Amino acid sequence: MAVLRFPEVNRTIDNESGIRSELAALGIDYERWTLDRVATNASADAVLVAYSMEIDEMKRRGGYVTADVIDVKPETPNLDAMLAKFDKEHTHSEDEVRFILAGRGIFFFALENGVASVEVGPGDMLRVPRGTRHWFTLCEDRRIRAIRWFQDTSGWTPNYTGSGIDTHYQPLCFGPAYLGPRVASGLRV
Ligand SMILES: [Fe+2]
């Protein structure tokens, strides 16, 4: 389950319907999809076959022509350089569509005042419309596996805004990868 935050007003939403309606107001689709189609260690090809119904439906919904599976691990070569491409505010000329199979990360979305951050994890589907100002980074375990959809793979490059807003926010994750105060206090953060 994702966690949606509006840090400027100290607001956190961690229920599915609340996240869906708040993100819909920003033009972003959020859905929870089943994870039981494939084993966690299934190959990319097996994932694409197992989720072919959802993949095809999403293609119809958004005019996407291809889908693939991205698999990022701490040992992925040039991981820091890869992450640095996307952790500064940018837009794309096509939608950014992700279904998270494993790992966790945070999307930040620029608002009129401040940001909304969405920590995504396994089972979360997010569809961010083209032109949305956002940035993304991984949680502490530096792991993400996701199905991606493309209208045109060449269009999915970051167009940086250069606003610098991304430097004002700590990419803190509070999900399973986070081992800070929640462990110490026993409280759910
Ligand atoms: Fe992006």
Coordinates of C-alpha atoms and ligand atoms in Angstrom, one line a residue:
M1 CA 0.0 0.0 0.0
A2 CA 1.2 3.5 -0.8
V3 CA 1.6 6.3 1.6
L4 CA 0.6 9.8 0.4
R5 CA 2.0 12.9 2.2
F6 CA 1.5 16.6 2.0
P7 CA 4.5 17.7 4.1
E8 CA 3.7 21.4 4.2
V9 CA 0.4 20.7 6.0
N10 CA 1.7 17.7 7.9
R11 CA -1.0 15.4 6.3
T12 CA -0.6 11.7 5.7
I13 CA -3.0 9.4 3.9
D14 CA -2.5 5.7 3.9
N15 CA -5.8 4.2 2.9
E16 CA -6.5 3.1 -0.7
S17 CA -9.7 5.2 -1.4
G18 CA -8.2 8.3 0.2
I19 CA -5.0 8.0 -1.8
R20 CA -7.0 7.4 -5.0
S21 CA -9.2 10.4 -4.6
E22 CA -6.5 12.8 -3.5
L23 CA -4.3 11.7 -6.4
A24 CA -7.2 11.8 -8.9
A25 CA -7.6 15.5 -8.0
L26 CA -4.0 16.0 -9.2
G27 CA -4.8 14.0 -12.4
I28 CA -2.9 11.0 -11.3
D29 CA -4.4 7.5 -11.4
Y30 CA -3.8 5.2 -8.4
E31 CA -4.9 1.6 -8.2
R32 CA -4.1 -1.5 -6.2
W33 CA -3.5 -4.6 -8.3
T34 CA -3.1 -8.2 -7.3
L35 CA 0.5 -9.6 -6.8
D36 CA -0.3 -13.3 -6.8
R37 CA 0.0 -13.9 -10.6
V38 CA 3.7 -14.8 -10.5
A39 CA 6.4 -15.9 -8.0
T40 CA 8.5 -13.0 -6.8
N41 CA 11.5 -14.4 -8.6
A42 CA 9.7 -14.9 -12.0
S43 CA 11.5 -13.8 -15.1
A44 CA 10.5 -10.6 -16.9
D45 CA 9.0 -12.6 -19.7
A46 CA 6.9 -14.6 -17.2
V47 CA 5.7 -11.4 -15.6
L48 CA 4.7 -9.9 -18.9
V49 CA 2.7 -13.1 -19.7
A50 CA 1.1 -13.3 -16.3
Y51 CA -0.1 -9.7 -16.4
S52 CA -0.9 -9.6 -20.1
M53 CA -4.6 -8.9 -19.4
E54 CA -3.8 -5.8 -17.3
I55 CA -1.0 -4.8 -19.7
D56 CA -3.3 -4.9 -22.7
E57 CA -6.1 -3.1 -20.8
M58 CA -3.7 -0.3 -19.8
K59 CA -2.5 -0.1 -23.4
R60 CA -6.1 0.5 -24.5
R61 CA -6.7 3.1 -21.8
G62 CA -3.6 5.2 -22.5
G63 CA -2.6 4.4 -26.0
Y64 CA 0.6 2.7 -24.8
V65 CA 2.3 0.5 -27.4
T66 CA 4.9 -1.3 -25.4
A67 CA 5.5 -2.6 -21.8
D68 CA 8.6 -3.9 -20.1
V69 CA 9.8 -4.9 -16.7
I70 CA 12.5 -2.7 -15.0
D71 CA 14.5 -4.4 -12.3
V72 CA 16.8 -2.3 -10.1
K73 CA 18.9 -3.7 -7.3
P74 CA 21.6 -2.3 -5.1
E75 CA 24.2 -4.1 -7.3
T76 CA 22.8 -2.7 -10.5
P77 CA 25.7 -1.1 -12.4
N78 CA 25.8 2.7 -12.4
L79 CA 22.8 2.8 -10.1
D80 CA 23.7 6.2 -8.6
A81 CA 24.0 7.7 -12.1
M82 CA 20.7 6.1 -13.0
L83 CA 18.9 7.5 -9.9
A84 CA 20.5 10.9 -10.4
K85 CA 18.7 11.2 -13.7
F86 CA 15.3 11.1 -12.1
D87 CA 15.7 12.6 -8.6
K88 CA 15.5 16.2 -9.9
E89 CA 12.3 17.8 -10.9
H90 CA 11.3 17.0 -14.5
T91 CA 8.5 16.3 -16.9
H92 CA 8.1 13.8 -19.7
S93 CA 6.4 14.1 -23.1
E94 CA 4.5 10.9 -22.3
D95 CA 2.8 9.4 -19.3
E96 CA 4.9 7.6 -16.6
V97 CA 3.0 4.4 -15.8
R98 CA 4.3 1.9 -13.3
F99 CA 3.0 -1.2 -11.5
I100 CA 5.3 -2.0 -8.7
L101 CA 6.1 -5.6 -8.2
A102 CA 8.9 -5.4 -5.6
G103 CA 10.8 -2.7 -3.7
R104 CA 9.8 0.8 -2.8
G105 CA 10.3 4.3 -4.0
I106 CA 9.0 7.8 -3.6
F107 CA 7.4 10.1 -6.2
F108 CA 7.3 13.8 -5.5
F109 CA 4.7 15.9 -7.3
A110 CA 5.0 19.7 -7.4
L111 CA 1.9 21.5 -6.3
E112 CA 0.9 25.2 -6.3
N113 CA 2.3 25.3 -2.8
G114 CA 4.8 22.6 -1.8
V115 CA 4.6 19.0 -2.9
A116 CA 2.7 15.7 -2.5
S117 CA 4.9 12.7 -2.0
V118 CA 3.8 9.1 -2.7
E119 CA 5.7 6.2 -1.4
V120 CA 4.9 3.3 -3.6
G121 CA 5.4 -0.4 -2.9
P122 CA 4.4 -3.8 -4.2
G123 CA 0.8 -3.9 -5.7
D124 CA 0.7 -0.1 -6.4
M125 CA -0.1 1.1 -9.9
L126 CA 0.5 4.8 -10.6
R127 CA -0.2 6.6 -13.9
V128 CA 1.3 10.1 -14.0
P129 CA 0.1 12.2 -17.0
R130 CA 2.6 13.7 -19.4
G131 CA 3.8 17.1 -18.4
T132 CA 3.4 16.5 -14.7
R133 CA 6.3 18.1 -12.7
H134 CA 7.7 15.3 -10.5
W135 CA 10.8 13.5 -9.4
F136 CA 11.5 10.0 -8.0
T137 CA 14.0 8.2 -5.9
L138 CA 14.3 4.8 -4.3
C139 CA 13.9 3.9 -0.6
E140 CA 16.9 2.8 1.5
D141 CA 17.0 -0.7 0.2
R142 CA 17.5 0.7 -3.3
R143 CA 15.3 -1.9 -4.9
I144 CA 12.4 -1.6 -7.4
R145 CA 10.9 -3.9 -9.9
A146 CA 8.0 -2.6 -12.0
I147 CA 6.1 -3.0 -15.2
R148 CA 6.3 0.1 -17.3
W149 CA 4.2 1.2 -20.2
F150 CA 5.3 3.5 -23.1
Q151 CA 3.6 5.4 -25.8
D152 CA 7.0 5.9 -27.4
T153 CA 10.1 4.7 -25.6
S154 CA 12.1 7.5 -27.1
G155 CA 9.8 10.0 -25.6
W156 CA 10.5 8.8 -22.0
T157 CA 13.4 11.1 -21.2
P158 CA 13.5 13.6 -18.4
N159 CA 13.0 17.3 -19.3
Y160 CA 14.4 19.1 -16.3
T161 CA 12.7 22.1 -15.0
G162 CA 15.8 23.3 -13.1
S163 CA 13.5 24.7 -10.3
G164 CA 15.7 23.2 -7.5
I165 CA 12.5 22.4 -5.5
D166 CA 13.7 18.8 -5.2
T167 CA 16.6 19.9 -3.0
H168 CA 14.1 21.0 -0.3
Y169 CA 12.8 17.6 0.4
Q170 CA 14.3 14.6 2.1
P171 CA 13.4 11.3 0.4
L172 CA 12.4 9.6 3.6
C173 CA 10.6 6.3 3.2
F174 CA 8.5 4.9 6.0
G175 CA 7.5 1.6 4.6
P176 CA 9.2 -1.8 5.3
A177 CA 12.6 -0.5 4.3
Y178 CA 12.5 2.1 7.0
L179 CA 14.2 0.9 10.2
G180 CA 14.2 4.2 12.1
P181 CA 12.0 5.5 14.9
R182 CA 9.2 3.0 14.1
V183 CA 11.3 0.1 15.2
A184 CA 12.6 2.0 18.2
S185 CA 9.2 3.2 19.4
G186 CA 7.0 0.4 18.2
L187 CA 4.7 3.0 16.7
R188 CA 3.3 3.0 13.2
V189 CA 4.6 6.2 11.5
Ligands
FE1 FE 9.9 10.7 -14.4

